[in-house]
Every structure is written in structure tokens, then in C-alpha cells.
Tab-separated table of C-alpha atoms in Angstrom:
chain	number	residue	atom	x	y	z
M	29	MET	CA	3.419	14.276	13.972
M	30	THR	CA	3.826	12.836	10.487
M	31	SER	CA	5.831	9.713	9.905
M	32	SER	CA	7.914	9.329	6.777
M	33	ALA	CA	7.920	5.527	7.082
M	34	PRO	CA	6.624	3.924	3.882
M	35	ARG	CA	3.115	2.474	3.850
M	36	HIS	CA	2.621	-1.259	3.377
M	37	THR	CA	-0.030	-3.001	1.326
M	38	ALA	CA	-2.023	-5.932	2.696
M	39	LEU	CA	0.252	-8.225	0.641
M	40	ASP	CA	3.535	-6.946	2.103
M	41	ALA	CA	4.480	-10.091	4.061
M	42	LEU	CA	3.584	-12.250	1.059
M	43	HIS	CA	5.855	-10.242	-1.269
M	44	ARG	CA	8.730	-10.662	1.171
M	45	SER	CA	8.091	-14.403	1.498
M	46	LEU	CA	8.374	-14.602	-2.316
M	47	GLY	CA	11.792	-12.914	-2.133
M	48	ALA	CA	10.687	-9.655	-3.760
M	49	THR	CA	13.115	-6.766	-4.075
M	50	MET	CA	11.163	-3.940	-2.426
M	51	THR	CA	11.372	-0.239	-3.244
M	52	ASP	CA	9.812	3.003	-2.033
M	53	PHE	CA	7.250	4.194	-4.574
M	54	ALA	CA	5.140	7.292	-3.826
M	55	GLY	CA	5.450	6.620	-0.110
M	56	TRP	CA	4.607	2.907	-0.387
M	57	ASP	CA	6.914	-0.081	0.019
M	58	MET	CA	6.268	-1.949	-3.243
M	59	PRO	CA	7.754	-4.990	-5.015
M	60	LEU	CA	10.143	-3.897	-7.775
M	61	ARG	CA	10.770	-7.433	-9.029
M	62	TYR	CA	10.670	-11.006	-7.699
M	63	GLY	CA	13.346	-12.449	-9.979
M	64	SER	CA	14.219	-11.363	-13.511
M	65	GLU	CA	12.229	-8.339	-14.695
M	66	ARG	CA	12.704	-9.519	-18.292
M	67	ASP	CA	11.108	-12.893	-17.430
M	68	GLU	CA	8.247	-11.116	-15.648
M	69	HIS	CA	7.722	-8.837	-18.656
M	70	ASN	CA	7.725	-11.741	-21.118
M	71	ALA	CA	5.330	-13.726	-18.918
M	72	VAL	CA	2.746	-10.924	-19.202
M	73	ARG	CA	3.210	-10.694	-22.991
M	74	THR	CA	2.917	-14.454	-23.569
M	75	ARG	CA	1.179	-15.955	-20.506
M	76	ALA	CA	0.117	-13.989	-17.415
M	77	GLY	CA	1.421	-11.857	-14.589
M	78	LEU	CA	0.054	-11.010	-11.137
M	79	PHE	CA	0.486	-7.477	-9.761
M	80	ASP	CA	-0.184	-5.792	-6.414
M	81	LEU	CA	-1.495	-2.305	-7.240
M	82	SER	CA	-2.874	-1.511	-3.801
M	83	HIS	CA	-0.935	1.772	-3.771
M	84	MET	CA	-3.404	3.307	-6.256
M	85	GLY	CA	-5.789	5.883	-4.748
M	86	GLU	CA	-9.522	5.130	-4.731
M	87	ILE	CA	-11.913	8.019	-4.164
M	88	THR	CA	-15.683	7.418	-4.060
M	89	VAL	CA	-18.084	10.122	-5.245
M	90	THR	CA	-21.748	9.612	-4.372
M	91	GLY	CA	-24.984	11.591	-4.276
M	92	PRO	CA	-27.708	12.991	-6.533
M	93	GLN	CA	-25.253	15.359	-8.245
M	94	ALA	CA	-22.230	13.050	-8.381
M	95	ALA	CA	-22.264	13.053	-12.201
M	96	GLU	CA	-22.574	16.846	-12.385
M	97	LEU	CA	-19.704	17.280	-9.919
M	98	LEU	CA	-17.415	14.964	-11.904
M	99	ASN	CA	-18.348	16.667	-15.178
M	100	PHE	CA	-17.352	19.987	-13.623
M	101	ALA	CA	-14.201	18.684	-11.869
M	102	LEU	CA	-12.756	16.535	-14.684
M	103	VAL	CA	-12.189	17.143	-18.404
M	104	GLY	CA	-14.245	14.190	-19.679
M	105	ASN	CA	-17.995	13.657	-19.983
M	106	ILE	CA	-18.515	11.391	-16.982
M	107	ALA	CA	-22.308	11.748	-16.952
M	108	SER	CA	-22.432	9.823	-20.247
M	109	VAL	CA	-20.633	6.762	-18.794
M	110	GLY	CA	-23.086	3.884	-18.366
M	111	VAL	CA	-23.431	2.006	-15.085
M	112	GLY	CA	-20.818	-0.767	-15.074
M	113	ARG	CA	-18.511	1.066	-17.498
M	114	ALA	CA	-15.281	3.007	-16.961
M	115	ARG	CA	-13.587	5.949	-18.653
M	116	TYR	CA	-10.018	7.198	-18.904
M	117	THR	CA	-9.919	10.930	-18.138
M	118	MET	CA	-7.878	13.680	-16.492
M	119	ILE	CA	-8.208	16.298	-13.803
M	120	CYS	CA	-6.653	19.636	-14.774
M	121	ARG	CA	-5.860	22.929	-13.103
M	122	GLU	CA	-7.583	26.173	-14.082
M	123	ASP	CA	-4.619	26.859	-16.410
M	124	GLY	CA	-5.081	23.505	-18.182
M	125	GLY	CA	-2.087	21.776	-16.559
M	126	ILE	CA	-2.658	18.079	-15.791
M	127	LEU	CA	-2.986	17.260	-12.067
M	128	ASP	CA	-3.417	13.540	-12.798
M	129	ASP	CA	-4.782	11.040	-15.256
M	130	LEU	CA	-7.582	8.901	-13.857
M	131	ILE	CA	-9.924	6.009	-14.468
M	132	VAL	CA	-13.501	6.639	-13.346
M	133	TYR	CA	-15.825	3.672	-12.816
M	134	ARG	CA	-19.595	4.195	-12.638
M	135	LEU	CA	-20.646	1.714	-9.962
M	136	GLY	CA	-24.289	2.797	-9.746
M	137	GLU	CA	-26.735	5.489	-10.808
M	138	THR	CA	-25.282	7.944	-8.272
M	139	GLU	CA	-22.010	6.254	-7.308
M	140	TYR	CA	-18.598	6.547	-8.951
M	141	MET	CA	-15.106	5.384	-8.069
M	142	VAL	CA	-12.207	7.599	-9.178
M	143	VAL	CA	-8.833	5.826	-9.307
M	144	ALA	CA	-5.830	8.139	-9.058
M	145	ASN	CA	-2.091	7.502	-9.253
M	146	ALA	CA	-0.479	6.826	-5.879
M	147	SER	CA	1.747	9.906	-6.091
M	148	ASN	CA	-1.249	12.193	-6.784
M	149	ALA	CA	-4.016	10.595	-4.728
M	150	GLN	CA	-3.994	13.333	-2.059
M	151	VAL	CA	-3.860	16.121	-4.663
M	152	VAL	CA	-6.834	14.607	-6.521
M	153	LEU	CA	-8.768	14.074	-3.291
M	154	ASP	CA	-8.168	17.693	-2.238
M	155	ALA	CA	-9.152	19.050	-5.672
M	156	LEU	CA	-12.360	16.986	-5.857
M	157	THR	CA	-13.300	17.971	-2.312
M	158	GLU	CA	-12.749	21.645	-3.115
M	159	ARG	CA	-14.655	21.416	-6.411
M	160	ALA	CA	-17.585	19.653	-4.719
M	161	ALA	CA	-18.688	22.924	-3.080
M	162	GLY	CA	-22.236	23.710	-4.197
M	163	PHE	CA	-22.952	20.181	-5.474
M	164	ASP	CA	-25.239	17.702	-3.726
M	165	ALA	CA	-22.500	15.063	-3.688
M	166	GLU	CA	-20.008	13.574	-1.262
M	167	VAL	CA	-16.323	12.898	-1.919
M	168	ARG	CA	-14.926	10.079	0.224
M	169	ASP	CA	-11.337	8.952	0.658
M	170	ASP	CA	-11.487	5.168	0.163
M	171	ARG	CA	-7.757	4.524	-0.196
M	172	ASP	CA	-7.747	2.226	2.841
M	173	ALA	CA	-10.969	0.456	1.830
M	174	TYR	CA	-9.437	-1.406	-1.128
M	175	ALA	CA	-6.592	-3.664	-2.093
M	176	LEU	CA	-6.061	-3.906	-5.855
M	177	ILE	CA	-4.731	-7.023	-7.585
M	178	ALA	CA	-4.225	-7.167	-11.353
M	179	VAL	CA	-3.988	-10.241	-13.575
M	180	GLN	CA	-2.609	-9.277	-16.988
M	181	GLY	CA	-1.744	-11.255	-20.110
M	182	PRO	CA	-3.317	-13.574	-22.684
M	183	GLU	CA	-3.957	-16.347	-20.139
M	184	SER	CA	-5.667	-13.983	-17.651
M	185	PRO	CA	-9.275	-14.547	-18.856
M	186	GLY	CA	-8.945	-18.303	-18.342
M	187	ILE	CA	-7.349	-17.888	-14.919
M	188	VAL	CA	-10.005	-15.496	-13.586
M	189	LYS	CA	-12.820	-17.466	-15.276
M	190	SER	CA	-11.823	-20.578	-13.340
M	191	LEU	CA	-12.455	-18.690	-10.069
M	192	THR	CA	-15.691	-16.801	-10.801
M	193	ASP	CA	-19.156	-17.332	-12.257
M	194	ALA	CA	-19.285	-13.663	-13.347
M	195	ASP	CA	-19.871	-13.171	-17.078
M	196	LEU	CA	-16.309	-12.357	-18.142
M	197	ASP	CA	-17.024	-12.955	-21.837
M	198	GLY	CA	-19.615	-10.185	-21.721
M	199	LEU	CA	-17.255	-7.844	-19.841
M	200	LYS	CA	-15.865	-5.360	-22.351
M	201	TYR	CA	-12.595	-3.451	-22.112
M	202	TYR	CA	-13.073	-0.510	-19.712
M	203	ALA	CA	-16.033	-2.101	-17.950
M	204	GLY	CA	-16.409	-3.359	-14.392
M	205	LEU	CA	-18.909	-5.540	-12.600
M	206	PRO	CA	-19.376	-6.719	-9.031
M	207	GLY	CA	-18.864	-10.438	-8.493
M	208	THR	CA	-16.914	-12.912	-6.440
M	209	VAL	CA	-13.502	-14.282	-7.360
M	210	ALA	CA	-12.370	-17.331	-5.388
M	211	GLY	CA	-15.249	-16.611	-2.997
M	212	VAL	CA	-14.003	-13.057	-2.380
M	213	PRO	CA	-16.375	-10.138	-3.168
M	214	ALA	CA	-14.703	-7.991	-5.825
M	215	LEU	CA	-15.211	-5.287	-8.387
M	216	ILE	CA	-13.962	-7.075	-11.513
M	217	ALA	CA	-12.674	-4.509	-14.025
M	218	ARG	CA	-11.346	-5.254	-17.502
M	219	THR	CA	-8.644	-2.612	-17.375
M	220	GLY	CA	-4.874	-2.561	-17.176
M	221	TYR	CA	-1.625	-0.773	-17.886
M	222	THR	CA	0.307	-3.393	-19.822
M	223	GLY	CA	-1.088	-3.391	-23.358
M	224	GLU	CA	-2.502	-6.887	-22.775
M	225	ASP	CA	-5.958	-8.199	-21.956
M	226	GLY	CA	-6.478	-8.496	-18.226
M	227	PHE	CA	-8.399	-7.673	-15.102
M	228	GLU	CA	-8.027	-5.411	-12.088
M	229	LEU	CA	-9.734	-6.773	-8.979
M	230	PHE	CA	-10.735	-4.326	-6.240
M	231	VAL	CA	-11.248	-6.157	-2.934
M	232	LYS	CA	-11.191	-5.463	0.800
M	233	PRO	CA	-7.621	-5.498	2.151
M	234	GLU	CA	-8.438	-8.383	4.492
M	235	HIS	CA	-9.227	-10.582	1.446
M	236	ALA	CA	-6.102	-9.700	-0.543
M	237	VAL	CA	-3.821	-12.557	0.566
M	238	GLU	CA	-6.524	-15.179	0.054
M	239	LEU	CA	-7.268	-13.876	-3.456
M	240	TRP	CA	-3.584	-13.618	-4.437
M	241	GLN	CA	-3.000	-17.222	-3.344
M	242	ALA	CA	-6.092	-18.488	-5.207
M	243	LEU	CA	-5.003	-16.689	-8.406
M	244	THR	CA	-1.458	-18.059	-8.035
M	245	LYS	CA	-2.816	-21.605	-7.742
M	246	ALA	CA	-5.233	-21.137	-10.655
M	247	GLY	CA	-2.398	-19.835	-12.850
M	248	GLU	CA	0.163	-22.516	-12.011
M	249	GLY	CA	-0.510	-24.635	-15.095
M	250	VAL	CA	-0.353	-21.714	-17.555
M	251	GLY	CA	2.798	-19.945	-16.422
M	252	LEU	CA	1.414	-17.102	-14.243
M	253	VAL	CA	4.176	-15.332	-12.296
M	254	PRO	CA	4.161	-12.533	-9.706
M	255	CYS	CA	5.306	-9.248	-11.273
M	256	GLY	CA	6.787	-6.059	-9.843
M	257	LEU	CA	6.754	-2.381	-10.731
M	258	SER	CA	9.838	-2.674	-12.934
M	259	CYS	CA	8.166	-4.802	-15.617
M	260	ARG	CA	4.946	-2.823	-15.228
M	261	ASP	CA	6.976	0.170	-16.422
M	262	THR	CA	8.500	-1.583	-19.465
M	263	LEU	CA	5.101	-3.070	-20.405
M	264	ARG	CA	3.322	0.307	-20.332
M	265	LEU	CA	6.230	1.942	-22.172
M	266	GLU	CA	5.998	-0.580	-25.026
M	267	ALA	CA	2.231	0.026	-25.120
M	268	GLY	CA	2.817	3.802	-25.381
M	269	MET	CA	0.885	4.492	-22.177
M	270	PRO	CA	1.806	7.741	-20.377
M	271	LEU	CA	3.062	7.828	-16.786
M	272	TYR	CA	2.399	10.848	-14.587
M	273	GLY	CA	5.632	12.646	-13.721
M	274	HIS	CA	7.127	11.514	-17.052
M	275	GLU	CA	4.819	12.044	-20.072
M	276	LEU	CA	2.219	13.963	-18.032
M	277	SER	CA	2.697	16.841	-15.589
M	278	ALA	CA	1.126	20.048	-14.315
M	279	ASP	CA	3.259	21.923	-16.883
M	280	LEU	CA	1.577	20.076	-19.754
M	281	THR	CA	-1.995	20.089	-21.034
M	282	PRO	CA	-3.723	16.983	-22.438
M	283	TYR	CA	-3.052	18.484	-25.914
M	284	ASP	CA	0.699	18.615	-25.294
M	285	ALA	CA	0.589	14.897	-24.497
M	286	GLY	CA	-1.382	14.066	-27.649
M	287	LEU	CA	-4.379	13.166	-25.493
M	288	GLY	CA	-6.684	16.050	-26.393
M	289	ARG	CA	-9.365	13.476	-27.241
M	290	VAL	CA	-10.153	13.080	-23.511
M	291	VAL	CA	-11.295	16.731	-23.260
M	292	LYS	CA	-15.041	17.184	-23.952
M	293	PHE	CA	-16.168	20.790	-24.486
M	294	ASP	CA	-19.767	19.921	-25.391
M	295	LYS	CA	-20.669	18.904	-21.824
M	296	GLY	CA	-20.758	22.439	-20.373
M	297	ASP	CA	-18.528	24.239	-17.909
M	298	PHE	CA	-15.561	22.542	-16.218
M	299	VAL	CA	-12.370	23.539	-14.446
M	300	GLY	CA	-9.713	24.534	-16.998
M	301	ARG	CA	-12.188	24.849	-19.897
M	302	GLU	CA	-11.011	28.250	-21.171
M	303	ALA	CA	-7.298	27.431	-20.995
M	304	LEU	CA	-7.901	24.101	-22.714
M	305	ARG	CA	-9.934	25.738	-25.480
M	306	VAL	CA	-6.897	27.934	-26.253
M	307	ALA	CA	-4.596	24.879	-26.047
M	308	ALA	CA	-6.898	23.015	-28.456
M	309	GLU	CA	-6.694	25.823	-31.004
M	310	HIS	CA	-2.901	25.942	-30.757
M	311	SER	CA	-2.612	22.179	-31.105
M	312	ASN	CA	-4.191	22.441	-34.555
M	313	HIS	CA	-1.213	24.590	-35.595
M	314	GLU	CA	1.318	22.186	-34.057
M	315	GLY	CA	2.235	22.896	-30.441
M	316	PRO	CA	5.808	23.483	-29.282
M	317	ARG	CA	6.417	19.733	-28.857
M	318	VAL	CA	5.068	16.357	-29.881
M	319	LEU	CA	5.279	13.056	-27.993
M	320	VAL	CA	7.018	10.410	-30.125
M	321	GLY	CA	8.559	6.985	-29.846
M	322	LEU	CA	12.295	6.402	-30.287
M	323	ILE	CA	13.953	3.052	-31.036
M	324	ALA	CA	17.701	2.688	-30.524
M	325	GLU	CA	19.979	1.573	-33.301
M	326	GLY	CA	22.595	0.645	-30.701
M	327	ARG	CA	22.473	-0.925	-27.223
M	328	ARG	CA	22.706	2.103	-24.944
M	329	VAL	CA	19.599	2.846	-22.897
M	330	PRO	CA	18.145	6.370	-22.790
M	331	ARG	CA	16.728	7.607	-19.485
M	332	ALA	CA	14.225	10.283	-18.507
M	333	GLY	CA	15.742	13.751	-18.814
M	334	TYR	CA	18.291	12.879	-21.520
M	335	ALA	CA	18.412	15.383	-24.392
M	336	VAL	CA	17.145	14.454	-27.849
M	337	VAL	CA	19.411	15.988	-30.502
M	338	ALA	CA	19.451	16.620	-34.256
M	339	GLU	CA	21.634	18.775	-36.498
M	340	GLY	CA	23.889	19.615	-33.568
M	341	LYS	CA	21.160	21.097	-31.374
M	342	VAL	CA	18.798	19.948	-28.629
M	343	ILE	CA	15.328	19.309	-30.089
M	344	GLY	CA	13.612	17.627	-27.173
M	345	GLU	CA	13.828	15.477	-24.058
M	346	VAL	CA	13.346	11.817	-23.186
M	347	THR	CA	10.455	11.259	-20.740
M	348	SER	CA	10.778	7.465	-20.299
M	349	GLY	CA	13.364	4.993	-21.563
M	350	ALA	CA	14.202	1.327	-21.023
M	351	PRO	CA	15.370	-1.821	-22.768
M	352	SER	CA	12.355	-3.344	-24.560
M	353	PRO	CA	12.228	-7.121	-24.023
M	354	THR	CA	9.662	-7.471	-26.834
M	355	LEU	CA	11.598	-5.459	-29.443
M	356	GLY	CA	15.025	-6.532	-28.213
M	357	LYS	CA	16.276	-2.928	-28.320
M	358	PRO	CA	16.232	0.122	-26.044
M	359	ILE	CA	13.176	2.355	-26.562
M	360	ALA	CA	12.040	5.735	-25.295
M	361	MET	CA	9.186	8.186	-25.323
M	362	ALA	CA	10.240	11.791	-25.831
M	363	TYR	CA	8.855	15.259	-26.467
M	364	VAL	CA	10.442	16.720	-29.604
M	365	GLU	CA	9.987	19.755	-31.845
M	366	PRO	CA	7.213	19.140	-34.424
M	367	MET	CA	9.548	19.225	-37.453
M	368	TYR	CA	11.363	16.149	-36.093
M	369	ALA	CA	8.238	14.229	-35.034
M	370	ALA	CA	7.348	12.420	-38.273
M	371	PRO	CA	8.056	8.673	-38.163
M	372	GLY	CA	11.240	7.924	-40.065
M	373	THR	CA	12.805	11.369	-39.528
M	374	GLU	CA	16.554	11.046	-40.183
M	375	GLY	CA	19.423	12.207	-38.026
M	376	VAL	CA	17.773	12.115	-34.592
M	377	GLY	CA	19.813	10.961	-31.615
M	378	VAL	CA	19.882	10.898	-27.846
M	379	ASP	CA	22.732	12.446	-25.893
M	380	ILE	CA	23.867	9.605	-23.628
M	381	ARG	CA	26.692	10.925	-21.461
M	382	GLY	CA	28.090	13.119	-24.214
M	383	SER	CA	27.758	10.594	-27.025
M	384	HIS	CA	24.990	11.150	-29.598
M	385	GLU	CA	23.452	7.706	-30.060
M	386	PRO	CA	21.299	7.288	-33.212
M	387	TYR	CA	17.571	6.659	-32.761
M	388	GLU	CA	14.700	5.972	-35.145
M	389	VAL	CA	11.572	8.122	-34.698
M	390	VAL	CA	8.414	5.945	-34.698
M	391	ALA	CA	4.707	6.407	-34.039
M	392	LEU	CA	3.409	5.224	-30.674
M	393	PRO	CA	2.709	2.609	-29.437
M	394	PHE	CA	5.770	0.412	-29.959
M	395	TYR	CA	3.692	-2.696	-29.297
M	396	LYS	CA	0.060	-3.539	-30.018
M	397	ARG	CA	-1.359	-6.926	-29.104
M	398	GLN	CA	-3.053	-9.067	-31.715
M	399	LYS	CA	-6.781	-9.140	-30.926
């Protein structure tokens, strides 16, 4: 008998004690916001924010042929990732459609951790398990083995540094190393989904509350605040980062999404190779649509699914839209016909309940942090 009750992270009681507004997200009860989502967003851009990301799906792949399996199952060259480093990649269907976008961490010579989106974790697990046939490697569902806490924002290095003796200065973007944070054993990864510097800390669920409280205390003097999924969405949107189910789907290839760079043909055979080779050739002659940024001239907010219009006809569709606290205007990502994709293209609008609101076409991302 399957229960449809939402799953709870190890931090559930803590979120409620902080007065979080909770929401169902991919079958998990997650904090949407604690107070003002605009304040949470701005805290991450200027100070630091603390996120519970324990809904993400961790899958461990181990064994003598773990690298070969991942090279075959995913579109990237995972065998070339050094121990202690991570890579952004995707898992595609045979027809090239994206099943999910992933981060793969190489934890050891023959051990990898694949991190999938919560909504796709089972799909990714099933696909990896199926694709493991014939490889001397084991695919293990470790979703219940980890809680995941992220500290994001310019003050995050100082906050985490005060709680660990791990070499954070030597930890590059997209790298991870084992260490202890506030006495808790953790995989410390310099990754994130906000466009800011920051860390994602993978720990055992039983250590999550202790770590969250230690980080909260360490961040008190520099303006750290707890942050929910709502500001996580506006932060990633400003940073031009795709979200599965919006900018990415099984109907799109990595080339459609402007992310063809993650596909590596020189590594040998992999699932979807032939379809992606055809998609790559087509993308050189402009595919049917291009992912662009849109900035509103007015105040009305576009939402996913709204039509993008020009010259009296529909030329595309909004995939994500929200007010941008950093820009002070509504923004959106949208797929549009190539002839309307150049930054500065005139006469493009979004159909918001029958009214064609004017929008400026811009290159992504909307926001890039100063190094």
C-alpha cells in the first residue's frame, strides 16, 4: 500500500518552530519561506542564506567499472573528473530527451555520488540501475542516508570557515572534500543554485539539526537567515540556471536548452549518442527555439506557460517568471523562435491575461556576481 503523505526532512520540526510556511514539493513537505521571500533573496545576494535541500536524491555508484558505467549512462565524461571534484551533467533518453540534470561528485577512485532533482530521483535511480547491466558496478539508493544543508552568499565562506579546519580556500567551485563542520562529519561541496559563492553540506540525517543550529549561531553576526524554496527559485532564475520541468524536460535535448556543452562525444558510446549527434548538427543551423531572458518594461509578472508574442503572433513560451528583487523588475526565461532571440530585439511581449505586455530580450544570465 503506498501512502501519498508527504515526506519530511530531518529538519521538519525546526522549520515549523521557525514559523516556516510549508509546501508540498515533489512529494516532500518543504519550507517555502520563513518571512519575506524578498528579504531572504536579498540576504543571499548581500550576506548569507541557509537552505534545507534534503529532498534532493543521492545515488551512490561504486565498483571497478563505476566510471565506465557513468560514462555510458550519462552524457558527460565522468571518467575524467578528478577525485574530490564534481561535474554538472545530464542523463538522457535514447531519443536525446533530458531525464534530469545532475551533479556528479567523485568521492574516491571507484566511488561517485550522483545528485538528482527530487522530482526525478526515482527515474534517475531506475535508469542507472537498468544501464548498469553488464558493468562491474553497483548502484545504491542513498536518498535516506543524507540530509543536505546549503549556505549560500558572500558571507558563507567566513561562516563555514569558523566551524571547520578543512581547507576551504583551496576548495574550488565544483569541488568537494570530506571534513567536519561544527564537529559533524560532512562532505563539503562548493556548489549551489543561487549564483553566489557557497557550500552544500551532505551529512547524516541525525546530525542535521545540530549542524543547522551551529551554522545559524555562526552566521548571527553577519546577517545569515533561513531561506525557503521561493527565494531559491528567484535566485536561480536571476542566475539563468535551468529548472527541470521548466527549462528542461524529456521533450527537449541539451542542445534545445543551450547546454550542448555538457555532451561529450569523444568519450565513446553512451545512451542517446546518435540522437544527440543529430541534435548537435541541427543546433548549428539554429534549432526551432532558443532559450532567452526577458525583462519587463512594466510591473506585471509573467508565469510559466504564458505565450511570448511579436508581430501579432505567438513566437514562444515562458518557462519561468518572477519579480526580480535584484533588478527591481519582473523577469522571465522563455523559449522563442531564433529570429527573435537576439538581445535587444524590438516588439517582443508576453501575453498576460490577454494584454500584450512589452518585454526586452536579453542574454542570460540576468545576474552575475562580482568575483
